[in-house]
XYZ file of C-alpha atoms in Angstrom:
553
model
C -126.340 -20.390 -52.236
C -126.782 -17.707 -49.584
C -128.487 -20.191 -47.265
C -125.621 -22.655 -47.709
C -123.073 -19.952 -46.842
C -125.077 -19.059 -43.746
C -125.112 -22.739 -42.742
C -121.331 -22.956 -43.116
C -120.851 -19.802 -41.016
C -123.199 -21.228 -38.371
C -121.171 -24.431 -38.380
C -117.951 -22.513 -37.740
C -119.534 -20.449 -34.958
C -120.857 -23.645 -33.383
C -117.334 -25.090 -33.439
C -116.017 -21.989 -31.660
C -118.699 -22.194 -28.973
C -118.039 -25.913 -28.583
C -114.285 -25.437 -28.028
C -114.917 -22.541 -25.620
C -117.296 -24.710 -23.609
C -114.761 -27.521 -23.567
C -112.003 -25.266 -22.236
C -114.285 -23.738 -19.598
C -115.437 -27.152 -18.419
C -111.850 -28.403 -18.228
C -110.863 -25.343 -16.196
C -113.748 -25.867 -13.776
C -112.865 -29.540 -13.407
C -109.277 -28.716 -12.502
C -110.477 -26.405 -9.740
C -113.382 -28.449 -8.395
C -112.589 -32.131 -8.701
C -109.553 -32.389 -6.450
C -108.397 -35.673 -4.964
C -111.894 -36.966 -4.191
C -112.795 -37.595 -7.814
C -109.358 -39.046 -8.484
C -109.956 -41.631 -5.759
C -113.419 -42.393 -7.132
C -112.175 -42.861 -10.687
C -109.207 -44.895 -9.491
C -111.610 -47.557 -8.248
C -112.657 -48.251 -11.839
C -109.269 -47.565 -13.400
C -108.381 -51.255 -13.665
C -111.940 -52.333 -14.369
C -112.668 -51.705 -18.047
C -116.178 -53.163 -17.748
C -117.094 -50.543 -15.143
C -115.758 -47.783 -17.388
C -117.686 -49.123 -20.382
C -120.813 -49.234 -18.203
C -120.300 -45.613 -17.146
C -119.855 -44.522 -20.762
C -122.935 -46.439 -21.873
C -125.160 -45.149 -19.061
C -124.116 -41.497 -19.355
C -124.529 -41.468 -23.123
C -127.898 -43.195 -22.961
C -128.988 -40.502 -20.496
C -127.803 -37.437 -22.433
C -128.162 -39.017 -25.904
C -124.800 -37.779 -27.121
C -121.684 -39.923 -27.478
C -119.875 -36.746 -28.543
C -120.666 -35.067 -25.220
C -119.560 -38.142 -23.265
C -116.324 -38.287 -25.247
C -115.744 -34.582 -24.663
C -116.358 -34.940 -20.928
C -113.854 -37.796 -20.814
C -111.360 -35.611 -22.690
C -111.993 -32.897 -20.106
C -111.241 -35.305 -17.244
C -108.032 -36.437 -18.940
C -106.975 -32.812 -19.523
C -107.723 -32.071 -15.869
C -105.515 -34.988 -14.843
C -108.249 -36.943 -13.057
C -108.627 -39.751 -15.596
C -106.125 -41.982 -17.381
C -106.035 -42.537 -21.140
C -107.009 -46.196 -20.692
C -109.923 -45.305 -18.441
C -111.181 -42.623 -20.825
C -110.810 -44.980 -23.799
C -113.087 -47.553 -22.159
C -115.647 -44.875 -21.286
C -115.590 -43.616 -24.876
C -116.158 -47.062 -26.394
C -118.954 -47.532 -23.869
C -120.432 -44.304 -25.207
C -120.684 -45.906 -28.639
C -123.066 -48.469 -27.187
C -125.027 -45.817 -25.309
C -125.459 -43.633 -28.370
C -127.368 -46.405 -30.167
C -130.307 -45.532 -27.919
C -130.644 -42.365 -29.964
C -130.806 -44.417 -33.142
C -133.604 -46.522 -31.683
C -135.474 -43.393 -30.596
C -134.915 -41.864 -34.027
C -136.716 -44.790 -35.547
C -139.702 -44.023 -33.298
C -139.514 -40.301 -32.608
C -137.475 -37.193 -33.455
C -137.300 -36.007 -29.808
C -133.825 -35.053 -28.579
C -133.367 -34.545 -24.860
C -129.926 -32.993 -25.237
C -131.388 -29.697 -26.500
C -132.505 -28.881 -22.961
C -129.024 -29.286 -21.557
C -128.023 -25.896 -22.980
C -129.812 -24.495 -19.917
C -126.752 -25.595 -17.943
C -124.990 -22.521 -19.345
C -127.596 -20.216 -17.771
C -127.533 -22.157 -14.491
C -123.729 -22.059 -14.501
C -123.611 -18.279 -14.987
C -125.940 -17.823 -11.999
C -123.790 -20.110 -9.834
C -120.650 -18.218 -10.827
C -122.031 -15.106 -9.110
C -121.911 -16.872 -5.734
C -119.000 -15.997 -3.459
C -118.329 -19.559 -2.294
C -115.486 -20.963 -4.381
C -116.903 -24.487 -4.672
C -120.219 -23.182 -6.012
C -118.371 -20.937 -8.481
C -116.340 -23.909 -9.700
C -119.495 -25.966 -10.177
C -120.971 -23.019 -12.037
C -117.979 -22.902 -14.354
C -118.359 -26.614 -15.099
C -122.090 -26.251 -15.733
C -121.581 -23.206 -17.941
C -118.927 -25.043 -19.939
C -121.196 -28.059 -20.368
C -124.075 -25.856 -21.438
C -121.931 -24.092 -24.029
C -120.641 -27.469 -25.153
C -124.161 -28.747 -25.811
C -125.147 -25.446 -27.413
C -122.132 -25.670 -29.728
C -123.027 -29.235 -30.695
C -126.636 -28.233 -31.263
C -125.595 -25.248 -33.381
C -123.277 -27.361 -35.524
C -125.950 -30.019 -36.058
C -128.622 -27.411 -36.767
C -126.445 -25.716 -39.364
C -126.723 -28.843 -41.508
C -130.148 -30.158 -40.539
C -131.815 -26.767 -40.936
C -130.842 -26.393 -44.597
C -133.239 -28.315 -46.866
C -131.131 -27.774 -49.969
C -128.068 -29.161 -48.277
C -130.001 -32.106 -46.873
C -131.609 -32.772 -50.248
C -128.248 -32.898 -51.968
C -126.947 -35.313 -49.365
C -129.997 -37.564 -49.815
C -129.486 -37.644 -53.598
C -125.852 -38.531 -53.096
C -126.768 -41.437 -50.818
C -129.275 -42.714 -53.353
C -126.860 -42.451 -56.302
C -123.918 -44.313 -54.783
C -124.135 -48.081 -54.523
C -120.616 -49.173 -53.607
C -119.903 -50.292 -49.995
C -116.609 -48.444 -49.430
C -117.982 -45.222 -50.931
C -121.093 -45.519 -48.768
C -118.903 -45.972 -45.693
C -116.926 -42.886 -46.731
C -120.123 -40.846 -47.260
C -121.461 -41.917 -43.864
C -118.135 -40.995 -42.299
C -117.951 -37.549 -43.934
C -121.589 -36.701 -43.260
C -121.257 -37.635 -39.599
C -118.082 -35.568 -39.346
C -119.960 -32.578 -40.791
C -122.960 -32.772 -38.478
C -120.859 -33.837 -35.468
C -123.320 -36.603 -34.623
C -123.509 -40.289 -35.540
C -127.098 -40.191 -34.263
C -127.970 -37.513 -36.839
C -126.380 -39.689 -39.508
C -128.423 -42.681 -38.352
C -131.575 -40.533 -38.330
C -131.055 -39.399 -41.940
C -130.373 -42.961 -43.086
C -133.491 -44.186 -41.279
C -135.562 -41.535 -43.088
C -134.076 -42.589 -46.426
C -134.881 -46.199 -45.635
C -138.437 -45.291 -44.769
C -138.793 -43.544 -48.142
C -137.230 -46.508 -49.966
C -134.344 -44.379 -51.267
C -131.705 -46.928 -50.191
C -131.564 -50.601 -49.356
C -131.072 -51.942 -45.855
C -127.633 -53.267 -46.878
C -126.542 -49.787 -47.993
C -127.923 -48.474 -44.729
C -125.545 -50.811 -42.880
C -122.541 -49.276 -44.650
C -123.707 -45.721 -44.067
C -124.137 -46.155 -40.290
C -120.844 -48.072 -40.048
C -119.189 -45.074 -41.700
C -120.954 -42.885 -39.151
C -119.292 -44.774 -36.300
C -115.929 -43.623 -37.708
C -117.002 -40.067 -38.535
C -118.228 -39.427 -34.996
C -114.575 -39.485 -33.846
C -114.131 -36.001 -35.352
C -115.827 -34.462 -32.300
C -113.325 -36.172 -30.015
C -110.432 -34.853 -32.106
C -111.856 -31.312 -32.075
C -112.073 -31.515 -28.288
C -108.327 -32.206 -28.124
C -107.338 -29.035 -30.009
C -104.858 -27.120 -27.881
C -104.991 -29.789 -25.186
C -102.489 -32.339 -23.862
C -100.920 -35.308 -25.629
C -102.943 -37.679 -23.431
C -106.239 -36.278 -24.721
C -105.037 -36.833 -28.288
C -104.147 -40.407 -27.348
C -107.736 -40.976 -26.226
C -108.963 -39.774 -29.620
C -106.445 -41.906 -31.538
C -107.337 -44.970 -29.420
C -111.012 -44.454 -30.208
C -110.232 -44.051 -33.917
C -108.238 -47.302 -33.962
C -111.157 -49.074 -32.267
C -113.717 -47.725 -34.741
C -111.617 -48.419 -37.854
C -110.843 -52.008 -36.842
C -114.511 -52.639 -35.997
C -115.663 -51.188 -39.324
C -113.056 -53.130 -41.321
C -114.087 -56.455 -39.765
C -117.808 -55.735 -40.234
C -117.389 -54.737 -43.900
C -115.207 -57.778 -44.567
C -118.091 -59.964 -43.330
C -121.178 -58.111 -44.613
C -119.962 -57.251 -48.113
C -119.182 -60.763 -49.445
C -121.995 -62.449 -47.503
C -124.669 -60.004 -48.707
C -123.365 -60.058 -52.280
C -122.805 -63.795 -52.740
C -125.459 -65.347 -50.491
C -128.554 -63.315 -51.370
C -128.500 -60.729 -48.570
C -129.060 -63.106 -45.617
C -128.012 -60.520 -43.024
C -130.486 -57.915 -44.309
C -133.232 -60.534 -44.512
C -132.493 -61.703 -40.954
C -132.771 -58.230 -39.442
C -135.841 -57.439 -41.515
C -137.601 -60.636 -40.473
C -136.766 -60.244 -36.786
C -137.460 -56.516 -36.379
C -140.201 -55.976 -38.950
C -139.440 -52.753 -40.859
C -136.175 -51.553 -42.322
C -135.935 -48.453 -40.121
C -136.180 -50.348 -36.847
C -134.006 -53.148 -38.263
C -131.225 -50.655 -39.009
C -131.466 -49.144 -35.522
C -131.158 -52.582 -33.937
C -128.281 -53.491 -36.267
C -126.396 -50.488 -34.913
C -127.073 -51.600 -31.327
C -125.892 -55.164 -31.947
C -122.910 -54.017 -34.021
C -121.582 -51.786 -31.224
C -122.202 -54.310 -28.448
C -120.434 -57.098 -30.363
C -117.370 -55.084 -31.325
C -116.990 -53.391 -27.946
C -117.083 -56.862 -26.394
C -114.565 -58.257 -28.885
C -112.063 -55.403 -28.504
C -112.426 -54.816 -24.766
C -109.686 -57.336 -23.815
C -107.303 -55.585 -26.221
C -107.870 -52.081 -24.850
C -104.421 -51.770 -23.261
C -102.770 -52.793 -26.518
C -104.779 -50.165 -28.416
C -103.749 -47.487 -25.897
C -100.092 -48.525 -26.173
C -100.296 -48.144 -29.954
C -101.836 -44.686 -29.476
C -99.013 -43.762 -27.086
C -96.499 -44.718 -29.766
C -98.337 -42.759 -32.452
C -98.866 -39.594 -30.378
C -95.644 -38.208 -28.970
C -95.753 -35.844 -26.018
C -93.421 -33.172 -27.388
C -93.506 -31.136 -24.184
C -92.612 -34.207 -22.117
C -89.896 -35.234 -24.589
C -88.414 -31.750 -24.328
C -88.372 -32.027 -20.523
C -86.996 -35.571 -20.582
C -84.160 -34.407 -22.835
C -82.909 -32.421 -19.830
C -82.056 -35.677 -18.017
C -78.506 -36.535 -19.067
C -77.015 -38.864 -16.476
C -79.525 -40.891 -14.471
C -81.822 -43.772 -15.253
C -83.839 -45.884 -12.820
C -81.866 -48.972 -13.875
C -78.795 -47.432 -12.253
C -80.207 -47.894 -8.722
C -79.093 -51.530 -8.952
C -75.473 -50.353 -9.146
C -75.303 -47.848 -6.243
C -71.675 -46.825 -6.733
C -72.313 -45.702 -10.309
C -75.694 -44.237 -9.335
C -74.074 -42.037 -6.656
C -71.645 -40.614 -9.194
C -74.289 -40.096 -11.888
C -76.864 -38.430 -9.641
C -74.228 -35.888 -8.598
C -73.562 -35.185 -12.273
C -77.294 -34.707 -12.828
C -77.486 -32.236 -9.952
C -74.561 -30.322 -11.473
C -76.474 -30.312 -14.777
C -79.504 -28.927 -12.942
C -77.432 -26.201 -11.308
C -75.895 -25.175 -14.648
C -79.422 -24.809 -16.060
C -80.460 -22.689 -13.065
C -77.410 -20.467 -13.635
C -78.289 -20.111 -17.324
C -81.853 -19.137 -16.468
C -80.702 -16.777 -13.739
C -78.616 -14.887 -16.316
C -81.452 -14.984 -18.872
C -83.999 -13.759 -16.349
C -81.794 -10.980 -15.002
C -80.925 -9.702 -18.493
C -84.601 -9.911 -19.482
C -85.413 -7.598 -16.608
C -82.546 -5.188 -17.138
C -82.551 -4.943 -20.951
C -86.218 -5.601 -21.786
C -85.108 -8.101 -24.435
C -87.832 -10.693 -25.082
C -85.793 -12.803 -27.529
C -85.180 -15.503 -24.905
C -88.635 -15.574 -23.308
C -89.460 -19.063 -24.592
C -86.024 -20.314 -23.578
C -86.629 -19.053 -20.030
C -89.953 -20.906 -19.894
C -88.446 -24.108 -21.335
C -85.496 -24.126 -18.932
C -87.791 -23.528 -15.951
C -89.837 -26.560 -17.008
C -86.657 -28.606 -17.388
C -85.451 -27.613 -13.916
C -88.784 -28.631 -12.399
C -88.689 -31.938 -14.285
C -85.116 -32.690 -13.199
C -86.057 -31.828 -9.602
C -88.924 -34.336 -9.683
C -86.895 -37.014 -11.475
C -83.857 -36.694 -9.208
C -86.080 -36.752 -6.108
C -87.645 -40.041 -7.218
C -84.206 -41.414 -8.080
C -82.838 -40.477 -4.638
C -85.792 -42.125 -2.907
C -85.267 -45.337 -4.888
C -81.520 -45.269 -4.157
C -81.748 -44.570 -0.406
C -82.275 -48.194 0.672
C -79.466 -49.508 -1.533
C -76.501 -47.471 -0.264
C -74.292 -47.459 2.826
C -75.090 -45.313 5.838
C -72.334 -42.888 4.838
C -73.761 -42.490 1.331
C -77.249 -42.171 2.782
C -76.123 -38.979 4.549
C -74.841 -37.660 1.215
C -78.156 -38.480 -0.441
C -79.902 -36.545 2.317
C -77.785 -33.496 1.498
C -78.665 -33.901 -2.192
C -82.362 -33.537 -1.377
C -81.613 -30.128 0.133
C -79.334 -29.156 -2.761
C -81.904 -29.841 -5.477
C -84.473 -27.907 -3.462
C -82.110 -24.912 -3.323
C -81.397 -25.173 -7.056
C -85.100 -25.398 -7.848
C -85.752 -22.273 -5.769
C -82.990 -20.422 -7.654
C -84.778 -21.409 -10.854
C -88.011 -20.020 -9.440
C -86.329 -16.710 -8.624
C -84.964 -16.542 -12.178
C -88.453 -17.120 -13.539
C -89.749 -14.423 -11.196
C -87.377 -11.982 -12.914
C -89.011 -12.857 -16.226
C -92.511 -12.336 -14.834
C -91.438 -9.068 -13.231
C -90.099 -7.863 -16.592
C -93.454 -8.652 -18.234
C -95.324 -6.761 -15.512
C -93.056 -3.716 -15.757
C -93.455 -3.568 -19.529
C -97.237 -3.763 -19.223
C -97.098 -0.799 -16.827
C -94.596 1.095 -18.998
C -91.953 1.114 -16.265
C -88.181 0.697 -16.371
C -85.329 1.071 -13.904
C -83.117 4.133 -14.077
C -79.502 3.869 -15.200
C -78.346 4.446 -11.614
C -80.593 1.647 -10.328
C -79.279 -0.694 -13.033
C -75.691 0.061 -12.007
C -76.438 -0.536 -8.320
C -78.176 -3.838 -8.943
C -75.369 -4.760 -11.320
C -72.983 -4.650 -8.335
C -75.138 -7.147 -6.475
C -75.508 -9.317 -9.575
C -71.707 -9.417 -10.060
C -71.307 -10.766 -6.527
C -73.946 -13.454 -7.136
C -72.267 -14.518 -10.401
C -69.046 -15.069 -8.422
C -71.025 -17.047 -5.849
C -72.479 -19.259 -8.595
C -68.996 -20.174 -9.834
C -67.737 -20.717 -6.293
C -70.712 -22.808 -5.107
C -70.606 -25.000 -8.215
C -66.859 -25.542 -7.823
C -67.253 -26.405 -4.122
C -70.026 -28.907 -4.877
C -68.031 -30.500 -7.708
C -64.650 -30.744 -5.967
C -65.690 -30.834 -2.268
C -63.251 -27.964 -1.690
C -63.910 -26.847 1.891
C -61.269 -24.152 1.640
C -63.567 -21.984 -0.481
C -66.492 -22.041 1.975
C -65.256 -19.006 3.898
C -65.039 -16.904 0.732
C -68.530 -18.046 -0.275
C -69.962 -16.997 3.098
C -68.169 -13.641 2.926
C -69.696 -12.953 -0.473
C -73.119 -13.795 0.948
C -72.488 -11.222 3.703
C -71.733 -8.685 0.970
C -75.134 -9.343 -0.633
C -76.838 -8.846 2.729
C -75.140 -5.473 3.148
C -75.867 -4.490 -0.444
C -79.533 -5.284 0.048
C -79.714 -2.804 2.927
C -77.643 -0.082 1.267
C -79.383 -0.342 -2.123
C -82.775 -0.155 -0.474
C -81.725 2.959 1.465
C -80.347 4.627 -1.685
C -83.533 3.875 -3.594
C -85.791 5.455 -1.013
C -83.443 8.429 -0.755
C -83.907 8.983 -4.498
C -87.666 8.789 -4.063
C -87.647 11.459 -1.338
C -85.666 13.694 -3.717
C -88.089 12.942 -6.607
C -85.238 11.374 -8.560
C -87.053 8.063 -8.976
C -90.574 6.907 -9.879
C -92.361 5.720 -6.748
C -94.230 3.111 -8.823
C -90.929 1.273 -9.193
C -90.545 0.726 -5.440
C -92.328 -2.659 -5.281
C -90.285 -3.954 -8.212
C -86.980 -2.639 -6.881
C -87.545 -3.984 -3.371
C -88.693 -7.358 -4.698
C -85.697 -7.655 -7.014
C -83.018 -6.989 -4.409
C -84.816 -9.398 -2.039
C -84.860 -12.057 -4.768
C -81.164 -11.513 -5.430
C -80.358 -11.835 -1.739
C -82.330 -15.082 -1.543
C -80.443 -16.499 -4.524
C -77.238 -15.811 -2.579
C -78.674 -17.658 0.443
C -79.427 -20.721 -1.677
C -75.929 -20.679 -3.182
C -74.434 -20.712 0.314
C -76.659 -23.665 1.208
C -75.409 -25.544 -1.865
C -71.773 -24.875 -0.989
C -72.135 -25.828 2.675
C -73.998 -29.041 1.788
C -70.599 -30.760 1.578
C -70.127 -30.349 5.362
C -73.731 -30.156 6.571
C -76.656 -32.009 4.894
C -78.941 -29.021 5.474
C -76.460 -26.476 4.094
C -75.849 -23.206 5.922
C -79.354 -23.210 7.443
C -80.223 -19.999 5.640
C -83.965 -20.087 5.087
C -85.807 -18.641 2.115
C -88.468 -16.483 3.690
């Protein structure tokens, strides 16, 4: 019992190391791959055969379909591989992993155990000063930890004779195809390796504990159970990585269902012709089972390859990107179909920009109050709104580009001004988010503004609130008569910036203020002044496409 508990603990530790390695590798990939790898992978993006070939070759080399799947997940998480491309590489890995089954029937050697040395090599490379070498080191270290985690998880099961003995007895006692498939699936999920499952079944065959037909069902179950590693790799990752895992699961389940539907009745009713065929062609049951697994994967990869895009579409429907849905919910007025009706599109895109500005105002207030009151109740709301503003900025920009060639020259000038307006609004959103980050930093350093400082900055904030209302009204109604007042308020913020800065440093010289607050105070009044500049630009966009030409420095 104690040994079994130790094996379970080892399994959990191996899972932790595996996930850590995955995250480290993904981080290194984001830093190191860049556009070069994106261009390279794009060449095979629409060529599923090339992707299948890559998956097969890599897996045959490292003898681990799990590692290949995890690497593909890492590329998807890093944004350098599409779901469809990764799916084809993963199903190619299922062909490549059969090499391990063939080797298992001849030898117990596993090359992947040496790949843990990548962790040591990676650590050494991470000590180099050159950034590219450090990034490569991070990738290598992550890969090494990944393989070490897989090895630890597999060893936790394989190294326990009692546990293995119980599993062997279970295999020998059950003689029903669907149960055998389930056992093969669960065992593979436990050991994180379809190759380990195939190896155990081959040993049982060699000892005469099970029939070749039962061996078929067990390894078919293993092809489903191996997906668990892919799902583990997606923990805490993006929706696209989960779609890769779901696509692979759909592929494996359909393949297994078709195979069972053929093998079960044929073997039962016709005197086991499939078993007899493999036995006669390949000699012994162990080698026959290994070759069955090779042929099974090649046939079903070939059959399902033309339907890969359909499988991925199903996975996209099943796995919702909640973060993306939340961002998309921010879009209230525009849709790409509207570009075909320019008059309506012009009206709606203005409404969307107003929506974006209202969000930036909301986040400005949230961020400012977060900084002044140290109230973290709206922290997540600040983050969510910032993401929405960025998403609207990107969506509106694409919409404006699509609309440009469909409008009159007069409207084209207006669209040009809109580009500048959404840039100003996005920058206001950034300043609001900076307030939030500044509040976090001050709390970590146990700092807070004095009551006098809060009152002084409150004066400047009151002016900016008025400017928000004025700029939004000017943009909505095209009221040129309010531009002068808007510019005068901006002049007030400029003067306040100078006077508040002077008062702050006067307090420091008199030891009435903590000098550690100086960077925060100076940054805040500068941020407030820049928000005012952007509001002036938005207001003046109705008379000049570039606004008031006040730059954010």
